XYZ file of C-alpha atoms in Angstrom:
271
model
C 4.792 -16.867 -61.176
C 3.096 -15.454 -64.265
C 0.778 -13.357 -62.125
C 3.708 -12.040 -60.099
C 5.457 -10.960 -63.297
C 2.368 -9.166 -64.588
C 1.896 -7.350 -61.282
C 5.645 -6.682 -60.909
C 5.754 -8.258 -57.459
C 7.583 -11.253 -56.023
C 6.233 -14.809 -56.126
C 6.381 -14.805 -52.327
C 3.928 -11.869 -52.254
C 1.406 -13.750 -54.397
C 1.882 -16.827 -52.213
C 1.048 -14.765 -49.120
C -2.123 -13.480 -50.759
C -3.186 -17.029 -51.634
C -2.560 -18.309 -48.124
C -4.291 -15.346 -46.463
C -1.110 -14.123 -44.748
C -1.090 -10.868 -46.696
C -3.240 -8.703 -48.941
C -2.449 -6.760 -52.133
C -2.366 -2.972 -52.179
C -5.296 -1.214 -53.834
C -3.506 -0.554 -57.135
C -2.474 -4.219 -57.361
C -6.021 -5.215 -56.466
C -7.368 -3.222 -59.408
C -4.794 -4.836 -61.706
C -5.822 -8.309 -60.489
C -9.451 -7.497 -61.306
C -8.463 -6.437 -64.819
C -6.348 -9.571 -65.395
C -9.071 -11.987 -64.241
C -11.937 -9.832 -65.598
C -13.871 -9.707 -62.333
C -15.131 -7.102 -59.878
C -13.543 -5.988 -56.636
C -16.589 -7.380 -54.859
C -15.907 -10.863 -56.264
C -12.239 -10.678 -55.268
C -12.947 -9.532 -51.726
C -16.252 -11.296 -51.113
C -14.854 -14.078 -48.964
C -13.172 -11.626 -46.597
C -15.692 -8.829 -46.601
C -18.951 -10.774 -46.463
C -18.464 -11.279 -42.717
C -18.222 -7.539 -42.086
C -20.589 -6.243 -44.769
C -23.383 -5.257 -42.384
C -21.069 -3.304 -40.100
C -19.308 -1.663 -43.061
C -22.645 -0.738 -44.616
C -23.874 0.822 -41.380
C -20.692 2.868 -41.009
C -20.768 3.958 -44.670
C -24.471 4.841 -44.482
C -23.929 6.987 -41.371
C -21.043 8.830 -43.038
C -22.865 9.534 -46.315
C -26.147 10.478 -44.631
C -24.327 12.882 -42.333
C -22.340 14.262 -45.282
C -25.389 14.809 -47.523
C -27.432 16.471 -44.766
C -24.515 18.641 -43.633
C -23.635 19.820 -47.139
C -27.270 20.639 -47.907
C -27.582 22.608 -44.656
C -24.284 24.483 -45.209
C -25.194 25.549 -48.738
C -28.710 26.393 -47.543
C -27.263 28.691 -44.869
C -25.243 30.606 -47.453
C -28.260 30.950 -49.737
C -30.392 32.206 -46.825
C -27.696 34.821 -46.174
C -27.650 35.838 -49.849
C -31.461 36.103 -49.899
C -31.510 38.327 -46.802
C -28.675 40.404 -48.243
C -30.597 40.985 -51.494
C -33.647 42.056 -49.492
C -31.665 44.724 -47.621
C -29.841 45.724 -50.813
C -33.179 46.859 -52.265
C -33.590 49.409 -49.477
C -31.513 52.469 -48.695
C -27.792 52.163 -49.220
C -27.016 52.065 -45.493
C -29.107 48.908 -45.142
C -26.813 47.116 -47.599
C -24.141 47.065 -44.900
C -26.541 45.321 -42.514
C -27.386 42.794 -45.206
C -23.693 42.196 -45.923
C -22.945 41.582 -42.240
C -25.820 39.081 -42.039
C -24.561 37.313 -45.184
C -21.052 37.016 -43.733
C -22.456 35.623 -40.484
C -24.291 32.880 -42.402
C -21.116 32.122 -44.371
C -19.248 31.970 -41.058
C -21.697 29.315 -39.858
C -21.435 27.316 -43.095
C -17.653 27.198 -43.595
C -16.851 25.048 -40.509
C -19.463 22.524 -41.676
C -17.736 22.260 -45.074
C -14.324 21.792 -43.443
C -15.408 19.215 -40.845
C -17.430 17.119 -43.300
C -14.713 17.288 -45.956
C -11.995 16.123 -43.559
C -14.266 13.403 -42.177
C -14.930 12.011 -45.653
C -11.261 12.183 -46.669
C -10.243 10.244 -43.557
C -12.869 7.599 -44.306
C -11.654 7.223 -47.903
C -8.065 6.764 -46.736
C -9.131 4.001 -44.349
C -11.558 2.424 -46.863
C -10.148 2.936 -50.377
C -12.198 0.015 -51.715
C -15.742 -1.014 -50.779
C -17.807 -4.045 -51.797
C -21.214 -3.572 -53.415
C -23.471 -3.320 -50.354
C -26.810 -2.481 -51.988
C -29.375 -4.706 -53.648
C -31.151 -3.806 -56.886
C -34.392 -3.269 -54.966
C -32.705 -0.723 -52.655
C -31.268 1.167 -55.632
C -34.582 1.183 -57.528
C -36.486 2.375 -54.449
C -34.080 5.276 -54.011
C -34.124 6.173 -57.729
C -37.891 6.633 -57.466
C -37.423 9.102 -54.574
C -34.573 10.794 -56.444
C -36.715 11.449 -59.544
C -39.496 13.009 -57.442
C -37.048 15.194 -55.502
C -35.339 16.506 -58.628
C -38.727 17.193 -60.222
C -39.699 19.217 -57.133
C -36.468 21.220 -57.272
C -36.840 21.962 -60.980
C -40.456 22.995 -60.394
C -39.358 25.491 -57.742
C -36.698 26.926 -60.076
C -39.203 27.310 -62.929
C -41.720 28.923 -60.570
C -39.060 31.397 -59.463
C -38.255 32.312 -63.069
C -41.945 32.706 -63.958
C -42.692 35.075 -61.078
C -39.547 37.098 -61.886
C -40.625 37.564 -65.514
C -44.233 38.288 -64.513
C -43.529 40.820 -61.756
C -40.987 42.783 -63.807
C -42.860 42.357 -67.094
C -46.171 43.597 -65.646
C -44.240 46.447 -63.964
C -45.615 45.473 -60.566
C -42.054 46.193 -59.377
C -39.646 48.540 -61.135
C -36.150 47.575 -62.261
C -34.578 48.932 -59.071
C -36.674 46.721 -56.806
C -35.054 43.487 -55.608
C -38.284 41.841 -54.373
C -38.720 39.538 -57.415
C -35.042 38.549 -57.123
C -35.518 37.883 -53.403
C -38.476 35.601 -54.174
C -36.391 33.815 -56.822
C -33.542 33.342 -54.338
C -35.951 32.134 -51.648
C -37.254 29.404 -53.968
C -33.685 28.598 -55.025
C -32.723 28.338 -51.346
C -35.266 25.528 -51.044
C -34.392 23.840 -54.360
C -30.589 23.756 -54.177
C -30.308 21.875 -50.844
C -32.749 19.319 -52.289
C -30.430 18.862 -55.286
C -27.382 18.555 -53.048
C -28.917 16.134 -50.561
C -30.352 13.761 -53.148
C -27.340 14.128 -55.450
C -24.979 12.970 -52.699
C -27.439 10.270 -51.690
C -27.444 8.999 -55.286
C -23.646 8.825 -55.303
C -23.884 6.819 -52.057
C -25.465 3.943 -53.945
C -22.816 3.998 -56.700
C -20.087 1.947 -55.003
C -18.271 1.387 -58.294
C -17.900 5.144 -58.730
C -16.683 5.453 -55.130
C -13.940 2.899 -55.778
C -12.882 4.552 -59.023
C -12.736 8.033 -57.497
C -10.885 6.843 -54.407
C -8.215 5.006 -56.390
C -7.947 7.687 -59.057
C -4.932 9.974 -58.815
C -6.222 13.460 -57.882
C -5.959 16.249 -60.456
C -6.697 19.497 -58.676
C -6.057 21.848 -61.605
C -9.728 22.375 -62.450
C -10.618 22.900 -58.781
C -7.948 25.554 -58.316
C -8.950 27.428 -61.483
C -12.631 27.327 -60.495
C -11.735 28.593 -57.035
C -9.946 31.594 -58.588
C -12.893 32.224 -60.949
C -15.397 32.351 -58.085
C -13.119 34.587 -55.999
C -12.893 36.998 -58.959
C -16.694 36.821 -59.284
C -17.018 37.745 -55.595
C -14.646 40.708 -56.010
C -16.639 41.935 -59.033
C -19.895 41.459 -57.087
C -18.779 43.632 -54.165
C -17.135 46.243 -56.424
C -20.315 46.646 -58.488
C -22.383 46.910 -55.324
C -20.128 49.123 -53.239
C -18.923 51.558 -55.915
C -21.796 51.544 -58.412
C -24.753 50.609 -56.147
C -25.679 47.782 -58.528
C -26.516 45.229 -55.851
C -29.810 44.380 -57.585
C -28.070 43.021 -60.720
C -24.531 42.249 -59.472
C -25.605 38.733 -58.420
C -25.517 37.700 -62.103
C -21.713 37.280 -61.826
C -22.210 34.076 -59.787
C -24.187 32.029 -62.349
C -21.801 33.315 -65.040
C -18.841 32.196 -62.895
C -20.519 28.833 -62.349
C -20.973 28.323 -66.108
C -17.317 29.213 -66.742
C -16.286 26.710 -64.037
C -18.376 24.055 -65.764
C -16.644 24.745 -69.091
C -13.193 24.645 -67.450
C -13.980 21.345 -65.708
C -15.170 19.733 -68.949
C -12.076 20.903 -70.870
C -9.590 19.776 -68.194
C -11.286 16.495 -67.260
C -9.197 13.627 -68.642
C -11.626 10.783 -67.963
């Protein structure tokens, strides 16, 4: 009776939960965990332990497919940008060819984003709460791989910056040449998918974060603002390139837009 009052439900509802004839909704489940100071895994263990292996297999397949797909999609866009920058360093008429190629790569990437996003959303609706399916050994083994992968990505980024400074600084290429930028983008095209793949893989092992994010009420304000910022950045990019022939430096609007998005997200994030 006391529990029913705290949860603002009927005594009959609690009785059904106790007898196994019914189950609490996810928000009530979180409240029960807070009241009894225990984890969701402990609450659900008796029911979920029978299906843990199957659930783990399904979850693993989803997250592995999601991490690979997102890395490939972003990689496709970066390949398109790299090719575009290469053509942008040639005669002006070649910029159009580069732009068409870039748009074709974006066209290939967008459906991947949409399909994977919808697939993950559907999974989260069906499985708003998951038990902890990974052992400490599994997490530690992955963390070792994660550290090496991130180190590799950072190394590629630093190498790209070094060659950019060297080639321009030694005047091997003049300021109008895009070759050093193309090399930088090529290395970035390798590094960024590594970040994305292993970043998503790391989140796969954080079941507690999954449960919090799934049950958390969505606040899309930051996402919408960041979307507008990056659209404005794209408009500026094409205007600078098309009307001022500044393709070789116009790309700087994207990292600037990304930094502004980061600031906006930090300011608007409540938790």
